Coordinates of C-alpha atoms in Angstrom, one line a residue:
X1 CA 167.0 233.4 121.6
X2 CA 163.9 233.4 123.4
X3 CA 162.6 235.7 125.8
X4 CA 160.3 234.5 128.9
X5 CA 157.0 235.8 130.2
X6 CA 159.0 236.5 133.4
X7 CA 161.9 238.8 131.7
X8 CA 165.5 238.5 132.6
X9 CA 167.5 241.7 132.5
X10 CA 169.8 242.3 129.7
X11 CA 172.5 241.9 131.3
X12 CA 171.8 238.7 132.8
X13 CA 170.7 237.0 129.5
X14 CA 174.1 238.1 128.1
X15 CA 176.4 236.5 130.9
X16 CA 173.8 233.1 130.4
X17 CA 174.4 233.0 126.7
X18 CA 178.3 233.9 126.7
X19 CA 178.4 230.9 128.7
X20 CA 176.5 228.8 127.1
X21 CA 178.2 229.8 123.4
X22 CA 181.4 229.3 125.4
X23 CA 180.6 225.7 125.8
X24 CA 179.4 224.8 122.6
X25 CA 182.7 226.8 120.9
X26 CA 185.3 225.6 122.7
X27 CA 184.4 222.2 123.3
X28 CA 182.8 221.8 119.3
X29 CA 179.2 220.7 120.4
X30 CA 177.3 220.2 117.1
X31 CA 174.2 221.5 118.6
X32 CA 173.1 222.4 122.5
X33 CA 170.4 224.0 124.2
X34 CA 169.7 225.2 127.5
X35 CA 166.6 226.5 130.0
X36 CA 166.5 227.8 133.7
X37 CA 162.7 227.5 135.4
X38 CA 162.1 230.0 138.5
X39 CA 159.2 229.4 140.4
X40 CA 157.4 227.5 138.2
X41 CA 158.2 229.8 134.9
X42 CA 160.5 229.4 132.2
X43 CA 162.8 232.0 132.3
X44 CA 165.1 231.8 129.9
X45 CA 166.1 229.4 126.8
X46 CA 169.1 229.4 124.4
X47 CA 171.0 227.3 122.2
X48 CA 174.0 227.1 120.0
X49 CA 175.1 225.2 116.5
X50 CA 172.7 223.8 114.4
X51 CA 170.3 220.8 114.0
X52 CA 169.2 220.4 110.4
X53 CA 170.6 224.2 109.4
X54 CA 168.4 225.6 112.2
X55 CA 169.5 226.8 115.9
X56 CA 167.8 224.4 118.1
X57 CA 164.0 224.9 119.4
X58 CA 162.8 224.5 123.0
X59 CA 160.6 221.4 121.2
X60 CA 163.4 220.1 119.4
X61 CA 164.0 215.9 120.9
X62 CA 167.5 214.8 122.2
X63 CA 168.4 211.6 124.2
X64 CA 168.2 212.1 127.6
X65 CA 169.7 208.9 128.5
X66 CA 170.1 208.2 132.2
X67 CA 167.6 210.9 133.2
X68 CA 164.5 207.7 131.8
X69 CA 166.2 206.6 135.7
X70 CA 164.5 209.5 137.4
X71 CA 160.9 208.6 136.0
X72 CA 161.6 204.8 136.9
X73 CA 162.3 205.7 140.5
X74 CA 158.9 207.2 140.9
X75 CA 156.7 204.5 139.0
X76 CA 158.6 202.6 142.1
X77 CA 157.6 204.8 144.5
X78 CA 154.0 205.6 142.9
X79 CA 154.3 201.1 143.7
X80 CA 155.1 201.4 147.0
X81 CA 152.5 204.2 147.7
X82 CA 149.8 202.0 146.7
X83 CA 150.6 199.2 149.0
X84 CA 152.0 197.3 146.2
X85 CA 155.3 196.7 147.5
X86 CA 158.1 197.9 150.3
X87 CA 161.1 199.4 149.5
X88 CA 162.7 196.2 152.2
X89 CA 161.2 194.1 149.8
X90 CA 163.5 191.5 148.2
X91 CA 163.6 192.0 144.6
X92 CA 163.3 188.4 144.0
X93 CA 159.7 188.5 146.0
X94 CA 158.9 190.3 142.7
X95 CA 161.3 189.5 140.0
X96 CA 162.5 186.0 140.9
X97 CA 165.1 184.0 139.3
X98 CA 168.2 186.6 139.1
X99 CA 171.6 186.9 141.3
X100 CA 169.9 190.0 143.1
X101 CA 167.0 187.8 144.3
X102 CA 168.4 189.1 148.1
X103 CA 168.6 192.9 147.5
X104 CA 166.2 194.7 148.7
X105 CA 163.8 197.0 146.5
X106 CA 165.5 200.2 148.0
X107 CA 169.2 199.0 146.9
X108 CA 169.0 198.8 143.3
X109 CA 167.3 202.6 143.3
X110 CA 170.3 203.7 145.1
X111 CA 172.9 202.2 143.5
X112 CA 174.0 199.8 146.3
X113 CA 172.9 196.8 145.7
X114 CA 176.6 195.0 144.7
X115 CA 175.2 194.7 141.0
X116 CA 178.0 195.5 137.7
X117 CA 177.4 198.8 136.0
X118 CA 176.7 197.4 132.9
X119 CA 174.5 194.3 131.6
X120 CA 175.9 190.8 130.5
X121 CA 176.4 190.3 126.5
X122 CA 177.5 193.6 124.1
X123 CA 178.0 196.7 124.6
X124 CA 174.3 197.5 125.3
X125 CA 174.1 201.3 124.5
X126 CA 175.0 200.5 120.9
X127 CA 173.4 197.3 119.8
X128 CA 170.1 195.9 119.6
X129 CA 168.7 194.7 123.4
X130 CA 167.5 191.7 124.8
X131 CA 164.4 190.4 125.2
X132 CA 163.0 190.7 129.6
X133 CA 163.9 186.5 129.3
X134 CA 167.4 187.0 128.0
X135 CA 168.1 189.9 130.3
X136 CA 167.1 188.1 133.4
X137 CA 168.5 184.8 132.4
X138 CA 172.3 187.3 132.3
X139 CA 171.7 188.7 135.7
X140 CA 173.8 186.1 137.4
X141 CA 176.8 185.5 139.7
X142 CA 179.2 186.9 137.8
X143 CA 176.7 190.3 137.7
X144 CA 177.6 190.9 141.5
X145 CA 180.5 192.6 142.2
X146 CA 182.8 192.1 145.6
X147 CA 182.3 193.4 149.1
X148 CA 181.2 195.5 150.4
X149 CA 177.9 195.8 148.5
X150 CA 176.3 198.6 150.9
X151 CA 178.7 201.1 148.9
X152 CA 178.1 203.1 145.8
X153 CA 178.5 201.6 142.9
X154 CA 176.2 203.0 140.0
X155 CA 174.3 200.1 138.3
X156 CA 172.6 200.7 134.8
X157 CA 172.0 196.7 135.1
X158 CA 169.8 197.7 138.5
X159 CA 167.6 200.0 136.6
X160 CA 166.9 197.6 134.1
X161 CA 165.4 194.8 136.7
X162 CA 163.9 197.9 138.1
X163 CA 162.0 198.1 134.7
X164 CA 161.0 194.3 134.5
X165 CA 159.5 195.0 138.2
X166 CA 157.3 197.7 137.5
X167 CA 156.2 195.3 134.6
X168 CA 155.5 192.6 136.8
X169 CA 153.1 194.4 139.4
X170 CA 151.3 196.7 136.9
X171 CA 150.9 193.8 134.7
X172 CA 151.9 196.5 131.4
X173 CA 154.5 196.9 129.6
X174 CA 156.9 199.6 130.8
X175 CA 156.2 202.2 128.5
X176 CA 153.0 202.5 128.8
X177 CA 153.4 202.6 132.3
X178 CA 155.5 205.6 132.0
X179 CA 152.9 207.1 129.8
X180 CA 149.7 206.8 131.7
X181 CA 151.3 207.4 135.1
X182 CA 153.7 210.3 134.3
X183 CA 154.0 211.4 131.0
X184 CA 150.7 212.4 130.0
X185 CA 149.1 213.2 133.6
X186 CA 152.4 216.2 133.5
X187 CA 151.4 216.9 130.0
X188 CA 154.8 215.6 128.8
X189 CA 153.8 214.8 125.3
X190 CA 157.5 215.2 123.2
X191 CA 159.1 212.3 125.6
X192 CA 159.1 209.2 123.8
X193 CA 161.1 206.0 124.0
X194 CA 162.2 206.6 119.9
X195 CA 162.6 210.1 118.2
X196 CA 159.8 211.7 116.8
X197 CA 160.4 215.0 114.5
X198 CA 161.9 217.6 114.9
X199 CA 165.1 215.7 116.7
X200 CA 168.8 215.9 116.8
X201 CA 170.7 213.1 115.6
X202 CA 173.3 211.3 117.4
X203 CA 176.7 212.7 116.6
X204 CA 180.6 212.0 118.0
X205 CA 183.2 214.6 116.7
X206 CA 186.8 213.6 115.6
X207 CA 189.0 214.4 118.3
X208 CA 191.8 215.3 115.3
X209 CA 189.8 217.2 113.0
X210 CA 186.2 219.3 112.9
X211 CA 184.9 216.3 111.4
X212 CA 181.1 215.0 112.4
X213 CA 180.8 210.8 113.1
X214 CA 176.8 209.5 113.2
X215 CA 176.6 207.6 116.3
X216 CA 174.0 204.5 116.7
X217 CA 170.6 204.7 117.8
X218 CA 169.3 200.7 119.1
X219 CA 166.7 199.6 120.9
X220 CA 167.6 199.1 124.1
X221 CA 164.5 197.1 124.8
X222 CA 165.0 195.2 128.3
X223 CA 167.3 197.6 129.0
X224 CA 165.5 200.9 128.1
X225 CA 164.2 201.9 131.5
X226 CA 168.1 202.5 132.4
X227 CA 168.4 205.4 129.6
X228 CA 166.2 205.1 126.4
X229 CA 163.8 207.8 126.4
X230 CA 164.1 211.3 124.0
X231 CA 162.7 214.4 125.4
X232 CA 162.9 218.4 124.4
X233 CA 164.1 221.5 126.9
X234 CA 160.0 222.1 127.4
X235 CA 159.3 219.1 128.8
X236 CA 162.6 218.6 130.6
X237 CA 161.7 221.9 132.5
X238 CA 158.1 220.7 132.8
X239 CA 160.4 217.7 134.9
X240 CA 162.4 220.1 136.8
X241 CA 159.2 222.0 138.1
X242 CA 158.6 218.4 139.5
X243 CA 161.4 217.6 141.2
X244 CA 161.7 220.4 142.7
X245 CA 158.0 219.8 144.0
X246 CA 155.2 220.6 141.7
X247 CA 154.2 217.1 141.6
X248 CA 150.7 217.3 140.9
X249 CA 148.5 214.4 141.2
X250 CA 151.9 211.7 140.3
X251 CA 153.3 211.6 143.6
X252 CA 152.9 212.8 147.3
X253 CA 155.1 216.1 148.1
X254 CA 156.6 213.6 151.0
X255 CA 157.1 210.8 148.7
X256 CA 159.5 213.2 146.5
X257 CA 161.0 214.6 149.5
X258 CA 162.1 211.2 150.9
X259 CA 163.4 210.2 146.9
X260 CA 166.2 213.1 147.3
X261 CA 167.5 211.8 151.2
X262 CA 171.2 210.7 150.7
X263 CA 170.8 207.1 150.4
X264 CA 174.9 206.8 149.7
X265 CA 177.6 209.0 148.7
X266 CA 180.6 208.2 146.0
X267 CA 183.1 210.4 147.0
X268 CA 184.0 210.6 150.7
X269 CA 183.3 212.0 154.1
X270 CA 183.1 215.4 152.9
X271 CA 181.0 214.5 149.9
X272 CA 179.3 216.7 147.2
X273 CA 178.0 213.6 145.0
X274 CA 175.7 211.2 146.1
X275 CA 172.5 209.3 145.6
X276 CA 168.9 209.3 146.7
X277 CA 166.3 207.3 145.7
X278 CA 167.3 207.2 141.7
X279 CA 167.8 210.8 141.7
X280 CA 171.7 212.2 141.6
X281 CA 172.1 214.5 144.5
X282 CA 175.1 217.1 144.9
X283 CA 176.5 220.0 147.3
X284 CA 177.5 223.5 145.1
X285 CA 177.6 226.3 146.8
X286 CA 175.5 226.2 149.5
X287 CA 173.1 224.2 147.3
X288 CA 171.4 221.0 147.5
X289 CA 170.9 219.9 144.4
X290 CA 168.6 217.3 142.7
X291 CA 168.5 215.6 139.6
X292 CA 170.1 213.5 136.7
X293 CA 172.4 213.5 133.8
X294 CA 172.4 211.5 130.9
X295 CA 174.7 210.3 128.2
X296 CA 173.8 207.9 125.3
X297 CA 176.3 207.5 122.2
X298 CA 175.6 210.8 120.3
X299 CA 174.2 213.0 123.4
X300 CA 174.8 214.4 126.3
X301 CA 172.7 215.7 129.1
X302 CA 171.4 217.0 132.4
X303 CA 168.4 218.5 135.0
X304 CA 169.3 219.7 138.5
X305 CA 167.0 221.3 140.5
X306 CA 167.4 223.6 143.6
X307 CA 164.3 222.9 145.7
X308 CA 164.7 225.2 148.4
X309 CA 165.2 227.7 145.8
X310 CA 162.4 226.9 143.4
X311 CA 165.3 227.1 140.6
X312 CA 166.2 224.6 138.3
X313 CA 168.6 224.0 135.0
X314 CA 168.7 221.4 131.9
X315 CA 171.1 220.8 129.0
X316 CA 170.9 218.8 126.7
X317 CA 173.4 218.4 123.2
X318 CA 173.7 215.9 120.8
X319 CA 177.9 215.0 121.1
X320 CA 178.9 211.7 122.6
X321 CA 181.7 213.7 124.8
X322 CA 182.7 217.3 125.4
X323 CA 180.1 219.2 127.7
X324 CA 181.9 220.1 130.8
X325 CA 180.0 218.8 133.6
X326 CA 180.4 222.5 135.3
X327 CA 178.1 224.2 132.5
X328 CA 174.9 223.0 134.5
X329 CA 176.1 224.4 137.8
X330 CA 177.4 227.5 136.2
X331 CA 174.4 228.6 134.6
X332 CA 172.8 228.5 138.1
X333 CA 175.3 230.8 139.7
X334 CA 175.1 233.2 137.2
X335 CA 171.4 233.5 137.7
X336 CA 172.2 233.5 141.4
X337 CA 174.7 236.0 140.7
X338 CA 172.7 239.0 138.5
X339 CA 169.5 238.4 139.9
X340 CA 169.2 236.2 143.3
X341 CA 165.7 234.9 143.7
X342 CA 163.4 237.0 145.5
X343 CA 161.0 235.4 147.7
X344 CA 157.7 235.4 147.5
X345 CA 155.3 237.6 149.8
X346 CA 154.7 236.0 153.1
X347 CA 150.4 235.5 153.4
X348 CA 148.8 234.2 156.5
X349 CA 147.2 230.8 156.4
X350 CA 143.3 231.0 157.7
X351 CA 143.1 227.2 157.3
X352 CA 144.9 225.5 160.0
X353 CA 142.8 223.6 162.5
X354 CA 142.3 224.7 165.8
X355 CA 143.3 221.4 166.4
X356 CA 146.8 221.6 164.7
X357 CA 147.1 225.1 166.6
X358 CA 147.0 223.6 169.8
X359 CA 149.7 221.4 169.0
X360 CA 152.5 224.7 168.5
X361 CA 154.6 226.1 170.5
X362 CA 157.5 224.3 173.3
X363 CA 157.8 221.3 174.0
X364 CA 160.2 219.4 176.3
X365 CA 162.5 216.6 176.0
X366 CA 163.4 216.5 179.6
X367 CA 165.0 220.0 180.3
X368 CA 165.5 221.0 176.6
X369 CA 162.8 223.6 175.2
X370 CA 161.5 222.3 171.9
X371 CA 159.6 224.3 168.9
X372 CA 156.6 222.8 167.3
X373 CA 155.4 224.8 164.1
X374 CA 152.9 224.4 161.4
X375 CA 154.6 224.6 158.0
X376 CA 152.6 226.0 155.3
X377 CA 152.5 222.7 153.8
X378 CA 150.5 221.2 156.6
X379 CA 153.4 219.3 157.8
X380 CA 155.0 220.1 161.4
X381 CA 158.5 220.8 162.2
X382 CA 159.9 219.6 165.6
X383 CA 163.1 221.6 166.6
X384 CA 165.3 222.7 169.2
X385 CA 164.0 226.4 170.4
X386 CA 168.3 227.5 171.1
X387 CA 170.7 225.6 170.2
X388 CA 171.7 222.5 168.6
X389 CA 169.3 219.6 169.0
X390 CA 167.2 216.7 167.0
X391 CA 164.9 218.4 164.2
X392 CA 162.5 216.4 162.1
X393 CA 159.8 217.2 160.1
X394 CA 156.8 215.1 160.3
X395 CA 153.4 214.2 157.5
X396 CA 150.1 213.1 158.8
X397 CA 150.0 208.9 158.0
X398 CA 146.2 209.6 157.6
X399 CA 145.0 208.1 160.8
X400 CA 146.4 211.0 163.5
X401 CA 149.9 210.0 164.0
X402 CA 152.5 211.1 162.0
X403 CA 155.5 209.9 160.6
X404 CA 159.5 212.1 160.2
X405 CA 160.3 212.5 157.1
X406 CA 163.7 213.7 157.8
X407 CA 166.6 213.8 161.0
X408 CA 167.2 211.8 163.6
X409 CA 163.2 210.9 163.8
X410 CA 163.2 210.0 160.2
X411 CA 160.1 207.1 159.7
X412 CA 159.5 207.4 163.3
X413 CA 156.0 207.7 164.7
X414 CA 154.8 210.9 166.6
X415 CA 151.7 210.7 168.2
X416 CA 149.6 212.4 170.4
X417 CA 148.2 211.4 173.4
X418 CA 145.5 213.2 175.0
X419 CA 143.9 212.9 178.8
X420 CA 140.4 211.7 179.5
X421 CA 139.5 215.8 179.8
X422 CA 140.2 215.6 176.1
X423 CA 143.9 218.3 176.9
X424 CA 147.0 217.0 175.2
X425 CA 149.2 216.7 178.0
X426 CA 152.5 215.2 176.3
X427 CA 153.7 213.6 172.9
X428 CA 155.3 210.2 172.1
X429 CA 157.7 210.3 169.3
X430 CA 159.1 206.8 169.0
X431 CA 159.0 206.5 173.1
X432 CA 160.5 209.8 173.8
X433 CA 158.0 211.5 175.9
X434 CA 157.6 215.3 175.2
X435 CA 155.6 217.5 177.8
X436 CA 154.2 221.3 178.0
X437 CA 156.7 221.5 181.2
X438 CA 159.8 220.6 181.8
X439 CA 160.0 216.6 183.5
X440 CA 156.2 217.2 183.8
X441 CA 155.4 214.2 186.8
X442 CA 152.0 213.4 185.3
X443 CA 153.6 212.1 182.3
X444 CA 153.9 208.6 182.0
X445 CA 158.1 208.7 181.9
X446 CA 158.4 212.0 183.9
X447 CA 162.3 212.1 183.5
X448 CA 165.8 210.9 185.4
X449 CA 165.7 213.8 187.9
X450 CA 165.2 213.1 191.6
X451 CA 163.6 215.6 193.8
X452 CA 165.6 217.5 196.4
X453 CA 166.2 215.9 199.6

């Protein structure tokens, strides 16, 4: 067992590992090994079984399978950033030649582009992968499935094409995309695409006897942007710190934030599970919750983050089947449980512009009193002062308007419009005019009242 920089109490550590020796007991895990991140700490790590006659280290590799999908999402959106491409862009405008040629960028990251879950040819999580020419050449007709297409329906296929585009526009190989553009930028240095010592090695257990089966390790090739890549708990929690904001210099804090909007859900009206923008996304009490799991023949494994709570969890074991998909979730709620997060201290910020400052405080949409703060993060938040109403938050585009990141005014413009005497009299958000009084008659669109006869 380890103990963190940023101590847990005893008590706590005890519940975390009962559970976690729970898991690997009952469900006969050869070898698994946890870590919760707080604030940008590691605060506790523990494993179970054995790898090699030895517990488990925090630097010790497993697959991480479908989690490679999380760091393929951002390359994309590190693309679209730059200019490069659009997320309405149609794949085949980059990739041409394939039965997807239609879909748009954004669809294959969220699952909903009407592509098959698995690739043409053999099973490809156990044999040897296709050359990018023989994996485009499969991507046919009989890849699509039926309508309706704008539903969920998870496509490994998806994230391979996703793979071969990155390719295409960075004019590298994928791998050493992921390197120079994530991997070592986050200092991510035991995240490779094969293992590298100290690893665990791929095992299935007999479901009639305590018996251990070696499972297969191929390269995926084509296919290895949908779940090739090895990683250790240290550098999965150096990923969880990310997703849950701390992106560095890799990607814009808004860029992330738009990756974990609900794209689609897969199950229901009242969902819990659903997709962003290649990220996982699910509802447990109370949370929102961010992240990926993974699962390659031999391993098993998982991140979720809780970005409002600066919180995060990963697994990962080396078992083709047997980790209950609750251990993740109920590692954070006994965390939650002994010892809830405690906020940080509130400090003022001296930096705001006095031009920012003038923009707080109501406005109004016609009769309806609207609050406009600065959030410490530079962005503003546009909500209803009582009551229910439209709420957005909004990032500068660079050149004084700015854009909603979230809500009903989500990719709409705000901007502000100032008289000749250099005041700011009203705002525009998308032709909504918002004014410093209520139907204010020097606006342009004053409002639908009619003055008393």
């Amino acid at each position: 067992m380890w103990f963190m920089a940023s101590e847990l109490l005893p008590a706590t550590r005890r519940a975390l590992s009962r559970r976690l020796a729970l898991e690997q007991s009952r469900n006969r895990v050869p070898s698994l090994i946890a870590g919760l991140v707080r604030d940008g700490e590691t605060i506790w790590v523990d494993s179970r079984g054995r790898v090699d006659d030895r517990r488990p280290e925090a630097d010790t590799q497993y697959r991480i399978g479908s989690i490679t999908k999380t760091f393929v999402a951002v390359l994309v959106m590190r693309l679209r950033d730059e200019g490069l491409l659009s997320l309405s862009d149609r794949f085949g405008d980059h990739v041409p030649g394939t039965a997807v040629d239609d879909r748009q960028v954004w669809q294959l990251l969220a699952h909903c582009s009407g592509l098959s879950s698995e690739p043409a040819g053999q099973w490809w999580e156990r044999t040897e992968g296709d050359v990018a020419e023989d994996f485009l050449a499969g991507v046919d007709s009989a890849q699509l499935r039926p309508e309706p297409r704008h539903v969920f329906h998870y496509s490994n296929t998806a994230f391979g094409l996703l793979g071969q585009l990155i390719e295409r526009v960075r004019g590298k190989e994928f791998a050493a995309v992921l390197r120079g553009e994530i991997l070592e930028p986050l200092g991510m240095r035991r995240t490779t695409e094969s293992p590298v010592a100290p690893y665990a090695p791929g095992l299935a257990v007999h479901p009639w006897a305590d018996v251990l089966q070696p499972e297969p390790f191929a390269d995926a090739a084509a296919m290895a942007p949908a779940g090739q890549l090895w990683s250790t708990v240290d550098d999965m929690v150096r990923w969880l710190r990310f997703l849950a904001g701390e992106t560095g210099e890799v990607l814009h804090p808004g860029t992330l934030d738009e990756m974990r909007q609900p794209a689609t859900v897969d199950d229901g009206p009242q969902w819990t599970r659903g997709a962003g923008l290649g990220l996982q996304l699910a509802r447990h009490d109370g949370r929102a919750l961010v992240g990926h799991g993974g699962s390659m023949p031999g391993f098993l494994a998982n991140v979720l983050a809780d970005p409002a709570e600066s919180t995060g969890v990963v697994f990962l074991a080396n078992t083709t089947s047997g980790v209950s998909g609750a251990l993740a979730t109920d590692l954070l709620d006994i965390l939650a449980e002994h010892e809830p997060r405690i906020p940080p201290e509130w400090t003022p910020d001296g930096e705001v512009s006095a031009e920012l400052l003038e923009l707080t405080g109501l406005w109004y949409w016609g009769p309806v009193p609207h609050l406009l703060r600065v959030l410490p993060d530079g962005m503003l938040d546009l909500s209803a002062w009582q009551g229910p109403g439209r709420a957005s938050r909004f990032r500068p585009d660079g050149e004084g308007d700015w854009i909603g990141l979230d809500g009903y005014h989500r990719g709409e413009r705000l901007r502000v419009l100032r008289a000749e005497d250099g005041t700011t009299p009203y705002l525009d958000l998308n032709t909504f005019i918002l004014t410093r009084k209520p139907y204010d008659p020097a606006a342009p669109v004053p409002g639908g009242t009619l003055p008393w006869e």
